[in-house]
């Protein structure tokens, strides 16, 4: 969840790298003439006010402070708590003698107000009941692995039953990539000046809890001078399908063909087909192994199922659809390669998923092909194969990986994850939608069908990709609200997809 202040409700949110946020901070000081200590006091007050609003019954606070500006924010919070006679204990991970500048001034403020300072974690009492822990150990400059004594402090925070407020970013989380080893598990993160990309990527959504953004009264002119790393869309900032006219007919809304379903994998292709139909495609057909046709007609007779035993049999069918989705249940057999090769030469727009991407990565089919009218939908492992690199490399910088795949193959690339990236010729977008219950078989097949259906109905490829990812995740949220996350099935989303596209 993400809340905000001073931002339009329908505009996509701008996300920044750590370096860009540092530049925003510098411009606030140099051009808006806001002293660094004033910014620190504003940040500390904003975080403290959110803490009191979020946990109104709090009666004790423990603050864990590092040595930089993030630690300075923590000292401000501690001082404000002490002013209000809230018992507050500060763990100083860095000796006060080593503090300088604004962080030192903030430390002196907390000390004057009567906050208790300790340098040994053993001196902290157990934080439970109505206590709140404040993580102000590490800021946006962190990368790599935690070092002593911060690693021990992070373990101490996570072992406690008390809730956690993270100041700017949970300690241990990379502000750019969302990568993390050991890191603070926060319930609330209050972030300042610019939203950090890593809060919404990789492990970010699992570590931040609710994210609150405060721009600390920065002017719009400052933001115009620093480019965003990417844009984050939600349901209110997405292009929507138009309302259908009263005299509409099916051919106006495109024809999606799903190609897939090798031996033993017919369900994936059928789910993609049904998702395309539920997302509003005018016509949907399925080209699959002969043994899957009867099941397809039984499950969803609206889908025109056709048996194909070779790429040659598929060829004449490819003149009909406006969008072809290849990959659900496709497999990696010679039959699979033949179908992908034929579909890849068709004039219709393409959506490639699953084994279509794995075959593409091998380079035997569609080698060197670039198309402006296709959408590739890899997860982390498939992305690594497309780039001939490791999954660790993709996780280290998923934005760069998404851009690299798009530059290699052109078109639109959807790099799936807890934060899904959409790379296209004009940049990279981010969608956070869905829930952990969607980590089950068939979910990607549904997404493929929805993307194809939206393209068939006339949306541009980037807009269709953004809306499809959000619809897919929101359908998962609604299905989970009905019956819980655990045991959620892909087909549970179909009725919600249908309602959402209206």
CSV table of C-alpha atoms in Angstrom, one decimal:
chain,number,residue,atom,x,y,z
A,1,UNK,CA,0.0,0.0,0.0
A,2,UNK,CA,1.2,3.5,-0.8
A,3,UNK,CA,0.0,6.8,0.6
A,4,UNK,CA,1.2,10.2,-0.3
A,5,UNK,CA,1.0,13.9,0.3
A,6,UNK,CA,1.2,16.8,-2.2
A,7,UNK,CA,0.6,14.6,-5.3
A,8,UNK,CA,-2.2,14.4,-7.8
A,9,UNK,CA,-4.4,11.4,-7.4
A,10,UNK,CA,-4.4,10.3,-11.1
A,11,UNK,CA,-0.8,10.9,-12.1
A,12,UNK,CA,1.6,8.1,-12.3
A,13,UNK,CA,4.1,8.3,-9.4
A,14,UNK,CA,7.7,9.2,-10.2
A,15,UNK,CA,10.3,6.8,-8.7
A,16,UNK,CA,13.9,7.8,-8.2
A,17,UNK,CA,17.3,6.2,-7.7
A,18,UNK,CA,19.2,6.9,-4.6
A,19,UNK,CA,21.6,9.2,-6.5
A,20,UNK,CA,18.6,11.2,-7.9
A,21,UNK,CA,17.1,11.6,-4.4
A,22,UNK,CA,20.5,13.0,-3.3
A,23,UNK,CA,20.3,15.5,-6.1
A,24,UNK,CA,16.8,16.5,-5.1
A,25,UNK,CA,18.0,17.0,-1.6
A,26,UNK,CA,20.9,19.1,-2.8
A,27,UNK,CA,18.5,21.3,-4.9
A,28,UNK,CA,16.2,21.8,-1.9
A,29,UNK,CA,19.2,23.1,0.1
A,30,UNK,CA,20.8,25.2,-2.7
A,31,UNK,CA,17.8,26.5,-4.6
A,32,UNK,CA,14.9,26.5,-2.2
A,33,UNK,CA,17.3,27.7,0.5
A,34,UNK,CA,16.1,25.0,3.0
A,35,UNK,CA,19.0,24.2,5.4
A,36,UNK,CA,19.8,20.5,5.8
A,37,UNK,CA,19.0,20.6,9.5
A,38,UNK,CA,15.5,22.0,8.7
A,39,UNK,CA,14.9,19.1,6.2
A,40,UNK,CA,16.0,16.7,8.9
A,41,UNK,CA,13.6,18.2,11.4
A,42,UNK,CA,10.8,18.0,8.9
A,43,UNK,CA,11.5,14.4,8.1
A,44,UNK,CA,11.7,13.5,11.8
A,45,UNK,CA,8.5,15.3,12.6
A,46,UNK,CA,6.7,13.7,9.6
A,47,UNK,CA,7.8,10.3,10.7
A,48,UNK,CA,6.9,10.9,14.4
A,49,UNK,CA,3.4,12.2,13.5
A,50,UNK,CA,2.8,9.1,11.3
A,51,UNK,CA,3.9,6.9,14.2
A,52,UNK,CA,1.4,8.5,16.6
A,53,UNK,CA,-1.4,8.3,14.0
A,54,UNK,CA,-0.7,4.7,13.1
A,55,UNK,CA,-0.2,3.5,16.7
A,56,UNK,CA,-2.2,5.9,18.9
A,57,UNK,CA,-1.8,3.7,22.0
A,58,UNK,CA,2.0,3.7,21.9
A,59,UNK,CA,3.5,4.1,25.3
A,60,UNK,CA,7.2,3.4,24.7
A,61,UNK,CA,9.5,3.9,21.7
A,62,UNK,CA,12.9,2.4,20.9
A,63,UNK,CA,14.9,4.2,18.2
A,64,UNK,CA,17.8,2.5,16.4
A,65,UNK,CA,20.1,5.2,15.0
A,66,UNK,CA,23.0,4.9,12.6
A,67,UNK,CA,25.6,7.6,11.9
A,68,UNK,CA,24.3,9.4,8.8
A,69,UNK,CA,21.3,11.6,8.0
A,70,UNK,CA,19.0,8.6,8.5
A,71,UNK,CA,20.3,8.3,12.0
A,72,UNK,CA,19.8,12.1,12.4
A,73,UNK,CA,16.1,11.7,11.5
A,74,UNK,CA,15.9,9.0,14.2
A,75,UNK,CA,17.4,11.3,16.8
A,76,UNK,CA,14.8,14.0,15.9
A,77,UNK,CA,12.0,11.4,16.4
A,78,UNK,CA,13.5,10.5,19.8
A,79,UNK,CA,13.7,14.1,20.8
A,80,UNK,CA,10.1,14.8,19.8
A,81,UNK,CA,8.9,11.7,21.8
A,82,UNK,CA,10.9,12.9,24.9
A,83,UNK,CA,9.3,16.3,24.6
A,84,UNK,CA,5.9,14.6,24.9
A,85,UNK,CA,7.0,12.6,27.9
A,86,UNK,CA,6.9,9.3,25.9
A,87,UNK,CA,9.5,7.0,27.3
A,88,UNK,CA,12.1,6.7,24.6
A,89,UNK,CA,15.4,4.7,24.4
A,90,UNK,CA,17.9,5.3,21.6
A,91,UNK,CA,20.3,2.6,20.5
A,92,UNK,CA,23.4,4.3,19.0
A,93,UNK,CA,25.0,2.1,16.5
A,94,UNK,CA,27.7,4.7,15.9
A,95,UNK,CA,29.4,6.4,18.8
A,96,UNK,CA,28.2,10.0,19.3
A,97,UNK,CA,31.8,11.2,19.1
A,98,UNK,CA,31.8,10.1,15.4
A,99,UNK,CA,28.7,12.1,14.5
A,100,UNK,CA,29.1,15.3,12.5
A,101,UNK,CA,27.0,18.0,10.9
A,102,UNK,CA,23.3,17.8,11.1
A,103,UNK,CA,23.2,14.3,12.6
A,104,UNK,CA,25.3,15.6,15.5
A,105,UNK,CA,22.9,18.5,16.0
A,106,UNK,CA,20.0,16.1,16.0
A,107,UNK,CA,21.7,13.9,18.6
A,108,UNK,CA,22.2,16.9,20.8
A,109,UNK,CA,18.5,17.8,20.5
A,110,UNK,CA,17.4,14.3,21.6
A,111,UNK,CA,19.9,14.3,24.4
A,112,UNK,CA,18.7,17.8,25.6
A,113,UNK,CA,15.1,16.6,25.6
A,114,UNK,CA,15.9,13.7,27.9
A,115,UNK,CA,16.0,10.6,25.5
A,116,UNK,CA,17.9,7.7,27.0
A,117,UNK,CA,21.0,6.7,25.0
A,118,UNK,CA,22.4,3.2,25.1
A,119,UNK,CA,25.2,1.7,23.0
A,120,UNK,CA,24.6,-2.0,24.0
A,121,UNK,CA,21.6,-3.9,22.7
A,122,UNK,CA,21.5,-5.8,26.0
A,123,UNK,CA,20.5,-2.6,27.7
A,124,UNK,CA,17.2,-2.5,25.7
A,125,UNK,CA,14.2,-4.0,27.4
A,126,UNK,CA,11.9,-6.3,25.5
A,127,UNK,CA,9.8,-4.2,23.1
A,128,UNK,CA,6.3,-5.6,23.2
A,129,UNK,CA,2.8,-4.4,24.2
A,130,UNK,CA,2.3,-0.9,23.0
A,131,UNK,CA,5.9,-0.2,22.2
A,132,UNK,CA,7.1,0.8,18.7
A,133,UNK,CA,10.6,0.3,17.2
A,134,UNK,CA,12.0,3.0,14.9
A,135,UNK,CA,14.5,1.8,12.3
A,136,UNK,CA,16.9,4.7,11.5
A,137,UNK,CA,20.0,2.7,11.0
A,138,UNK,CA,20.8,2.9,7.3
A,139,UNK,CA,19.6,5.1,4.5
A,140,UNK,CA,19.5,5.1,0.8
A,141,UNK,CA,23.3,4.8,0.4
A,142,UNK,CA,23.4,1.2,1.6
A,143,UNK,CA,24.4,-1.6,-0.7
A,144,UNK,CA,25.9,-5.1,-0.2
A,145,UNK,CA,25.8,-6.9,3.1
A,146,UNK,CA,25.1,-5.7,6.6
A,147,UNK,CA,28.1,-5.2,8.8
A,148,UNK,CA,28.5,-5.2,12.6
A,149,UNK,CA,27.0,-3.7,14.7
A,150,UNK,CA,24.1,-3.0,12.3
A,151,UNK,CA,23.5,-6.7,11.5
A,152,UNK,CA,23.0,-7.5,15.1
A,153,UNK,CA,20.7,-4.5,15.6
A,154,UNK,CA,18.6,-5.6,12.6
A,155,UNK,CA,18.3,-9.1,14.0
A,156,UNK,CA,17.2,-7.6,17.3
A,157,UNK,CA,14.5,-5.5,15.7
A,158,UNK,CA,13.1,-8.4,13.7
A,159,UNK,CA,13.1,-10.8,16.7
A,160,UNK,CA,10.9,-8.4,18.7
A,161,UNK,CA,7.1,-8.7,18.7
A,162,UNK,CA,6.8,-4.9,18.6
A,163,UNK,CA,5.8,-3.1,15.3
A,164,UNK,CA,8.4,-1.3,13.3
A,165,UNK,CA,8.5,2.1,11.6
A,166,UNK,CA,11.3,2.4,9.0
A,167,UNK,CA,12.6,5.9,8.4
A,168,UNK,CA,13.0,6.5,4.6
A,169,UNK,CA,13.8,2.9,3.8
A,170,UNK,CA,14.1,-0.4,5.8
A,171,UNK,CA,17.7,-0.9,6.7
A,172,UNK,CA,19.3,-3.6,4.5
A,173,UNK,CA,17.1,-2.9,1.5
A,174,UNK,CA,18.8,-1.6,-1.7
A,175,UNK,CA,17.2,1.7,-2.6
A,176,UNK,CA,17.6,1.2,-6.3
A,177,UNK,CA,17.0,-2.5,-7.0
A,178,UNK,CA,14.9,-3.8,-4.0
A,179,UNK,CA,17.6,-6.4,-3.4
A,180,UNK,CA,18.1,-7.5,0.2
A,181,UNK,CA,19.7,-10.1,2.3
A,182,UNK,CA,19.2,-9.6,6.0
A,183,UNK,CA,16.9,-6.5,6.3
A,184,UNK,CA,14.5,-4.9,8.7
A,185,UNK,CA,10.9,-6.1,8.3
A,186,UNK,CA,8.9,-2.9,8.7
A,187,UNK,CA,5.1,-2.4,9.3
A,188,UNK,CA,5.2,1.2,8.1
A,189,UNK,CA,7.8,3.0,6.0
A,190,UNK,CA,7.8,6.8,5.9
A,191,UNK,CA,9.9,8.0,2.9
A,192,UNK,CA,10.9,11.5,2.0
A,193,UNK,CA,11.6,13.9,-0.9
A,194,UNK,CA,11.5,11.2,-3.6
A,195,UNK,CA,10.0,7.7,-3.8
A,196,UNK,CA,12.9,5.2,-4.0
A,197,UNK,CA,12.6,2.6,-6.7
A,198,UNK,CA,13.7,-0.2,-4.4
A,199,UNK,CA,10.7,0.3,-2.1
A,200,UNK,CA,8.5,-1.1,-4.9
A,201,UNK,CA,10.8,-3.7,-6.5
A,202,UNK,CA,12.2,-7.1,-5.6
A,203,UNK,CA,11.9,-7.6,-1.8
A,204,UNK,CA,10.8,-4.1,-1.3
A,205,UNK,CA,7.0,-4.7,-1.1
A,206,UNK,CA,7.7,-7.6,1.3
A,207,UNK,CA,9.8,-5.5,3.7
A,208,UNK,CA,8.2,-2.0,3.7
A,209,UNK,CA,4.7,-2.6,5.0
A,210,UNK,CA,2.6,0.4,4.2
A,211,UNK,CA,4.6,3.2,2.4
A,212,UNK,CA,3.9,6.8,3.3
A,213,UNK,CA,5.5,9.5,1.2
A,214,UNK,CA,6.1,13.1,2.2
A,215,UNK,CA,7.9,15.6,-0.1
A,216,UNK,CA,8.9,17.8,2.9
A,217,UNK,CA,7.4,20.8,1.0
A,218,UNK,CA,9.7,20.5,-2.0
A,219,UNK,CA,8.5,22.7,-4.9
A,220,UNK,CA,7.5,21.3,-8.3
A,221,UNK,CA,10.4,23.2,-9.9
A,222,UNK,CA,12.9,20.9,-8.1
A,223,UNK,CA,11.3,17.8,-9.4
A,224,UNK,CA,11.3,19.1,-13.0
A,225,UNK,CA,15.1,19.3,-12.8
A,226,UNK,CA,15.7,15.6,-11.9
A,227,UNK,CA,14.4,12.9,-14.2
A,228,UNK,CA,12.6,10.0,-12.7
A,229,UNK,CA,14.0,6.5,-12.9
A,230,UNK,CA,10.6,5.1,-13.8
A,231,UNK,CA,6.9,5.7,-13.3
A,232,UNK,CA,4.6,3.7,-11.1
A,233,UNK,CA,1.0,3.3,-12.3
A,234,UNK,CA,-2.0,2.3,-10.3
A,235,UNK,CA,-5.7,1.7,-11.3
A,236,UNK,CA,-6.4,5.5,-11.2
A,237,UNK,CA,-3.6,6.4,-13.5
A,238,UNK,CA,-4.1,3.8,-16.2
A,239,UNK,CA,-5.6,4.2,-19.7
A,240,UNK,CA,-9.0,2.4,-19.7
A,241,UNK,CA,-11.0,0.6,-22.4
A,242,UNK,CA,-13.7,2.8,-23.8
A,243,UNK,CA,-17.4,2.2,-23.1
A,244,UNK,CA,-18.9,0.1,-25.9
A,245,UNK,CA,-21.5,1.6,-28.2
A,246,UNK,CA,-25.0,0.2,-28.3
A,247,UNK,CA,-24.5,-1.1,-31.8
A,248,UNK,CA,-21.2,-2.8,-31.2
A,249,UNK,CA,-20.5,-6.2,-32.9
A,250,UNK,CA,-17.9,-8.8,-32.2
A,251,UNK,CA,-15.5,-8.1,-35.0
A,252,UNK,CA,-14.8,-4.6,-33.6
A,253,UNK,CA,-13.1,-6.2,-30.6
A,254,UNK,CA,-10.5,-8.3,-32.3
A,255,UNK,CA,-9.7,-12.0,-32.6
A,256,UNK,CA,-7.2,-13.6,-30.2
A,257,UNK,CA,-5.6,-16.9,-31.0
A,258,UNK,CA,-3.8,-18.8,-28.3
A,259,UNK,CA,-1.1,-21.2,-29.6
A,260,UNK,CA,0.0,-23.8,-27.1
A,261,UNK,CA,-0.9,-26.9,-25.1
A,262,UNK,CA,1.7,-29.6,-25.8
A,263,UNK,CA,1.1,-33.1,-24.5
A,264,UNK,CA,0.1,-32.9,-20.8
A,265,UNK,CA,-0.2,-29.0,-20.8
A,266,UNK,CA,-3.6,-28.4,-22.3
A,267,UNK,CA,-4.9,-26.5,-19.3
A,268,UNK,CA,-2.5,-23.6,-19.6
A,269,UNK,CA,-3.6,-22.9,-23.2
A,270,UNK,CA,-7.2,-23.2,-22.3
A,271,UNK,CA,-6.9,-20.8,-19.3
A,272,UNK,CA,-5.2,-18.2,-21.5
A,273,UNK,CA,-8.0,-18.6,-24.0
A,274,UNK,CA,-10.7,-18.2,-21.5
A,275,UNK,CA,-9.0,-15.2,-19.9
A,276,UNK,CA,-8.9,-13.5,-23.3
A,277,UNK,CA,-12.6,-14.1,-23.7
A,278,UNK,CA,-13.4,-12.8,-20.2
A,279,UNK,CA,-11.2,-9.7,-20.8
A,280,UNK,CA,-13.4,-8.8,-23.8
A,281,UNK,CA,-11.9,-10.1,-27.0
A,282,UNK,CA,-14.6,-10.3,-29.7
A,283,UNK,CA,-13.4,-13.8,-30.8
A,284,UNK,CA,-11.0,-16.3,-29.3
A,285,UNK,CA,-9.6,-19.4,-30.9
A,286,UNK,CA,-7.2,-22.0,-29.7
A,287,UNK,CA,-4.6,-24.0,-31.6
A,288,UNK,CA,-3.5,-27.0,-29.6
A,289,UNK,CA,-2.8,-30.7,-29.6
A,290,UNK,CA,-5.8,-32.7,-30.9
A,291,UNK,CA,-6.3,-34.4,-27.5
A,292,UNK,CA,-7.1,-31.1,-25.9
A,293,UNK,CA,-9.9,-30.0,-28.2
A,294,UNK,CA,-12.7,-32.0,-26.5
A,295,UNK,CA,-11.8,-30.6,-23.1
A,296,UNK,CA,-11.6,-27.1,-24.5
A,297,UNK,CA,-15.1,-27.4,-26.0
A,298,UNK,CA,-16.5,-28.7,-22.7
A,299,UNK,CA,-14.8,-26.1,-20.5
A,300,UNK,CA,-15.5,-23.1,-22.7
A,301,UNK,CA,-17.4,-23.7,-25.9
A,302,UNK,CA,-17.1,-20.0,-26.9
A,303,UNK,CA,-13.4,-20.7,-27.6
A,304,UNK,CA,-13.0,-22.0,-31.2
A,305,UNK,CA,-10.6,-24.9,-30.5
A,306,UNK,CA,-8.7,-26.3,-33.5
A,307,UNK,CA,-6.4,-29.3,-33.5
A,308,UNK,CA,-2.9,-28.8,-35.0
A,309,UNK,CA,-0.2,-31.5,-35.3
A,310,UNK,CA,2.4,-29.4,-37.0
A,311,UNK,CA,3.4,-25.9,-37.9
A,312,UNK,CA,2.2,-26.5,-41.4
A,313,UNK,CA,-1.3,-27.2,-40.2
A,314,UNK,CA,-1.2,-24.0,-38.1
A,315,UNK,CA,-0.2,-21.8,-41.1
A,316,UNK,CA,-3.6,-21.2,-42.7
A,317,UNK,CA,-5.2,-20.5,-39.3
A,318,UNK,CA,-2.8,-17.5,-38.7
A,319,UNK,CA,-4.6,-15.3,-41.3
A,320,UNK,CA,-7.6,-15.0,-39.0
A,321,UNK,CA,-6.5,-13.5,-35.7
A,322,UNK,CA,-5.5,-9.9,-35.0
A,323,UNK,CA,-3.4,-11.0,-31.9
A,324,UNK,CA,-1.6,-14.3,-31.4
A,325,UNK,CA,-0.6,-15.4,-27.9
A,326,UNK,CA,2.1,-18.1,-28.0
A,327,UNK,CA,3.5,-20.0,-25.0
A,328,UNK,CA,1.0,-21.2,-22.5
A,329,UNK,CA,1.7,-24.9,-22.2
A,330,UNK,CA,3.7,-24.8,-25.4
A,331,UNK,CA,6.5,-27.0,-24.2
A,332,UNK,CA,9.9,-27.2,-25.9
A,333,UNK,CA,9.4,-30.1,-28.4
A,334,UNK,CA,9.9,-29.9,-32.2
A,335,UNK,CA,6.1,-29.4,-32.4
A,336,UNK,CA,6.5,-26.4,-30.1
A,337,UNK,CA,9.3,-24.9,-32.1
A,338,UNK,CA,7.4,-25.3,-35.4
A,339,UNK,CA,4.4,-23.5,-34.0
A,340,UNK,CA,6.4,-20.6,-32.6
A,341,UNK,CA,8.3,-20.3,-35.9
A,342,UNK,CA,5.1,-20.1,-37.9
A,343,UNK,CA,3.4,-17.7,-35.5
A,344,UNK,CA,6.5,-15.5,-35.4
A,345,UNK,CA,6.1,-14.9,-39.2
A,346,UNK,CA,2.5,-13.9,-38.9
A,347,UNK,CA,1.4,-10.3,-39.4
A,348,UNK,CA,-0.7,-10.2,-36.3
A,349,UNK,CA,0.6,-8.7,-33.0
A,350,UNK,CA,2.2,-11.3,-30.7
A,351,UNK,CA,2.3,-12.0,-27.0
A,352,UNK,CA,5.0,-14.5,-26.0
A,353,UNK,CA,5.1,-16.2,-22.7
A,354,UNK,CA,6.5,-19.2,-20.9
A,355,UNK,CA,8.2,-21.8,-23.2
A,356,UNK,CA,7.9,-19.5,-26.2
A,357,UNK,CA,10.4,-17.3,-24.4
A,358,UNK,CA,12.6,-20.3,-23.5
A,359,UNK,CA,12.7,-21.4,-27.1
A,360,UNK,CA,13.4,-17.8,-28.2
A,361,UNK,CA,16.3,-17.7,-25.7
A,362,UNK,CA,17.9,-20.7,-27.4
A,363,UNK,CA,18.2,-18.8,-30.6
A,364,UNK,CA,17.1,-21.6,-33.0
A,365,UNK,CA,13.7,-20.0,-33.7
A,366,UNK,CA,13.2,-16.3,-34.5
A,367,UNK,CA,16.9,-15.7,-34.0
A,368,UNK,CA,17.8,-12.0,-34.2
A,369,UNK,CA,14.2,-11.0,-34.8
A,370,UNK,CA,13.0,-7.6,-33.5
A,371,UNK,CA,9.4,-6.6,-33.6
A,372,UNK,CA,7.7,-3.4,-32.5
A,373,UNK,CA,4.3,-5.3,-32.3
A,374,UNK,CA,5.1,-8.0,-29.8
A,375,UNK,CA,5.0,-8.3,-26.0
A,376,UNK,CA,7.4,-10.6,-24.1
A,377,UNK,CA,6.4,-11.6,-20.6
A,378,UNK,CA,9.3,-13.2,-18.7
A,379,UNK,CA,9.7,-13.9,-15.1
A,380,UNK,CA,13.2,-13.6,-13.5
A,381,UNK,CA,14.4,-17.0,-14.7
A,382,UNK,CA,13.2,-16.5,-18.3
A,383,UNK,CA,14.7,-13.0,-18.3
A,384,UNK,CA,18.0,-14.4,-17.3
A,385,UNK,CA,17.8,-16.9,-20.2
A,386,UNK,CA,16.9,-14.2,-22.7
A,387,UNK,CA,19.9,-12.2,-21.6
A,388,UNK,CA,22.2,-15.3,-21.2
A,389,UNK,CA,23.0,-14.2,-17.7
A,390,UNK,CA,22.2,-15.4,-14.2
A,391,UNK,CA,19.1,-14.8,-12.1
A,392,UNK,CA,21.2,-13.1,-9.6
A,393,UNK,CA,22.3,-10.5,-12.2
A,394,UNK,CA,18.6,-9.8,-13.1
A,395,UNK,CA,17.7,-9.5,-9.4
A,396,UNK,CA,20.6,-7.1,-8.8
A,397,UNK,CA,19.2,-4.6,-11.3
A,398,UNK,CA,15.8,-5.6,-12.7
A,399,UNK,CA,15.2,-2.2,-14.3
A,400,UNK,CA,18.4,-2.6,-16.4
A,401,UNK,CA,17.4,-6.2,-17.2
A,402,UNK,CA,14.0,-5.1,-18.5
A,403,UNK,CA,15.6,-2.4,-20.6
A,404,UNK,CA,18.2,-4.8,-22.0
A,405,UNK,CA,15.6,-7.3,-23.1
A,406,UNK,CA,13.5,-4.6,-24.7
A,407,UNK,CA,16.6,-3.2,-26.5
A,408,UNK,CA,17.5,-6.7,-27.7
A,409,UNK,CA,14.1,-7.7,-29.0
A,410,UNK,CA,12.2,-4.4,-29.3
A,411,UNK,CA,8.4,-4.2,-28.6
A,412,UNK,CA,7.3,-4.3,-25.0
A,413,UNK,CA,8.7,-6.4,-22.2
A,414,UNK,CA,6.9,-7.3,-19.0
A,415,UNK,CA,9.3,-8.4,-16.3
A,416,UNK,CA,7.0,-10.1,-13.8
A,417,UNK,CA,7.6,-10.0,-10.0
A,418,UNK,CA,6.2,-8.5,-6.8
A,419,UNK,CA,6.8,-5.2,-8.6
A,420,UNK,CA,6.2,-5.8,-12.3
A,421,UNK,CA,8.3,-3.8,-14.8
A,422,UNK,CA,7.0,-2.8,-18.2
A,423,UNK,CA,9.8,-1.7,-20.6
A,424,UNK,CA,9.0,0.0,-23.9
A,425,UNK,CA,10.6,2.4,-26.3
A,426,UNK,CA,9.7,5.4,-24.2
A,427,UNK,CA,10.8,4.2,-20.8
A,428,UNK,CA,10.1,1.8,-18.0
A,429,UNK,CA,6.9,1.6,-15.9
A,430,UNK,CA,6.1,-0.2,-12.7
A,431,UNK,CA,2.9,-1.8,-11.5
A,432,UNK,CA,2.4,-3.2,-7.9
A,433,UNK,CA,-0.7,-5.3,-8.0
A,434,UNK,CA,-1.6,-8.7,-6.6
A,435,UNK,CA,-0.9,-10.8,-3.5
A,436,UNK,CA,1.2,-13.8,-2.5
A,437,UNK,CA,-1.7,-16.2,-3.1
A,438,UNK,CA,-1.1,-15.7,-6.8
A,439,UNK,CA,2.1,-17.7,-6.6
A,440,UNK,CA,0.4,-20.7,-8.1
A,441,UNK,CA,0.2,-22.4,-11.4
A,442,UNK,CA,-1.7,-20.9,-14.3
A,443,UNK,CA,-1.6,-17.2,-13.2
A,444,UNK,CA,0.9,-16.2,-15.9
A,445,UNK,CA,-1.4,-17.9,-18.5
A,446,UNK,CA,-4.3,-15.7,-17.5
A,447,UNK,CA,-2.1,-12.6,-17.8
A,448,UNK,CA,-1.1,-13.6,-21.3
A,449,UNK,CA,-4.7,-13.9,-22.3
A,450,UNK,CA,-5.7,-10.6,-20.8
A,451,UNK,CA,-2.8,-8.8,-22.5
A,452,UNK,CA,-3.8,-10.2,-25.9
A,453,UNK,CA,-7.4,-9.3,-25.4
A,454,UNK,CA,-6.7,-5.7,-24.6
A,455,UNK,CA,-4.4,-5.3,-27.6
A,456,UNK,CA,-7.2,-6.9,-29.7
A,457,UNK,CA,-9.6,-4.3,-28.5
A,458,UNK,CA,-7.4,-1.5,-29.8
A,459,UNK,CA,-5.1,-0.5,-26.9
A,460,UNK,CA,-1.5,0.4,-27.6
A,461,UNK,CA,1.0,-2.3,-26.5
A,462,UNK,CA,2.4,-0.3,-23.5
A,463,UNK,CA,-1.1,0.7,-22.3
A,464,UNK,CA,-2.4,-2.8,-22.7
A,465,UNK,CA,0.5,-4.2,-20.8
A,466,UNK,CA,0.1,-1.8,-17.9
A,467,UNK,CA,-3.7,-2.3,-17.7
A,468,UNK,CA,-3.5,-6.1,-18.0
A,469,UNK,CA,-0.9,-6.3,-15.2
A,470,UNK,CA,-3.0,-4.2,-12.9
A,471,UNK,CA,-6.3,-6.0,-13.8
A,472,UNK,CA,-4.7,-9.4,-13.2
A,473,UNK,CA,-3.4,-8.4,-9.8
A,474,UNK,CA,-6.6,-6.7,-8.8
A,475,UNK,CA,-8.6,-9.7,-9.8
A,476,UNK,CA,-6.3,-11.8,-7.6
A,477,UNK,CA,-6.9,-9.4,-4.7
A,478,UNK,CA,-10.7,-9.6,-5.1
A,479,UNK,CA,-10.6,-13.4,-5.4
A,480,UNK,CA,-8.4,-13.6,-2.3
A,481,UNK,CA,-10.8,-11.3,-0.4
A,482,UNK,CA,-13.5,-13.9,-1.0
A,483,UNK,CA,-11.8,-17.0,0.0
A,484,UNK,CA,-8.3,-16.2,1.3
A,485,UNK,CA,-4.9,-16.3,-0.4
A,486,UNK,CA,-3.8,-19.8,0.4
A,487,UNK,CA,-5.3,-22.2,-2.2
A,488,UNK,CA,-6.1,-19.5,-4.6
A,489,UNK,CA,-6.5,-20.9,-8.2
A,490,UNK,CA,-5.9,-19.1,-11.4
A,491,UNK,CA,-9.5,-19.9,-12.6
A,492,UNK,CA,-10.8,-18.1,-9.4
A,493,UNK,CA,-9.8,-14.8,-11.1
A,494,UNK,CA,-11.8,-15.2,-14.3
A,495,UNK,CA,-15.1,-13.8,-13.0
A,496,UNK,CA,-13.3,-10.8,-11.4
A,497,UNK,CA,-11.4,-10.1,-14.7
A,498,UNK,CA,-14.7,-9.9,-16.4
A,499,UNK,CA,-16.1,-7.4,-13.9
A,500,UNK,CA,-13.0,-5.3,-13.9
A,501,UNK,CA,-12.9,-4.7,-17.7
A,502,UNK,CA,-16.3,-3.1,-17.4
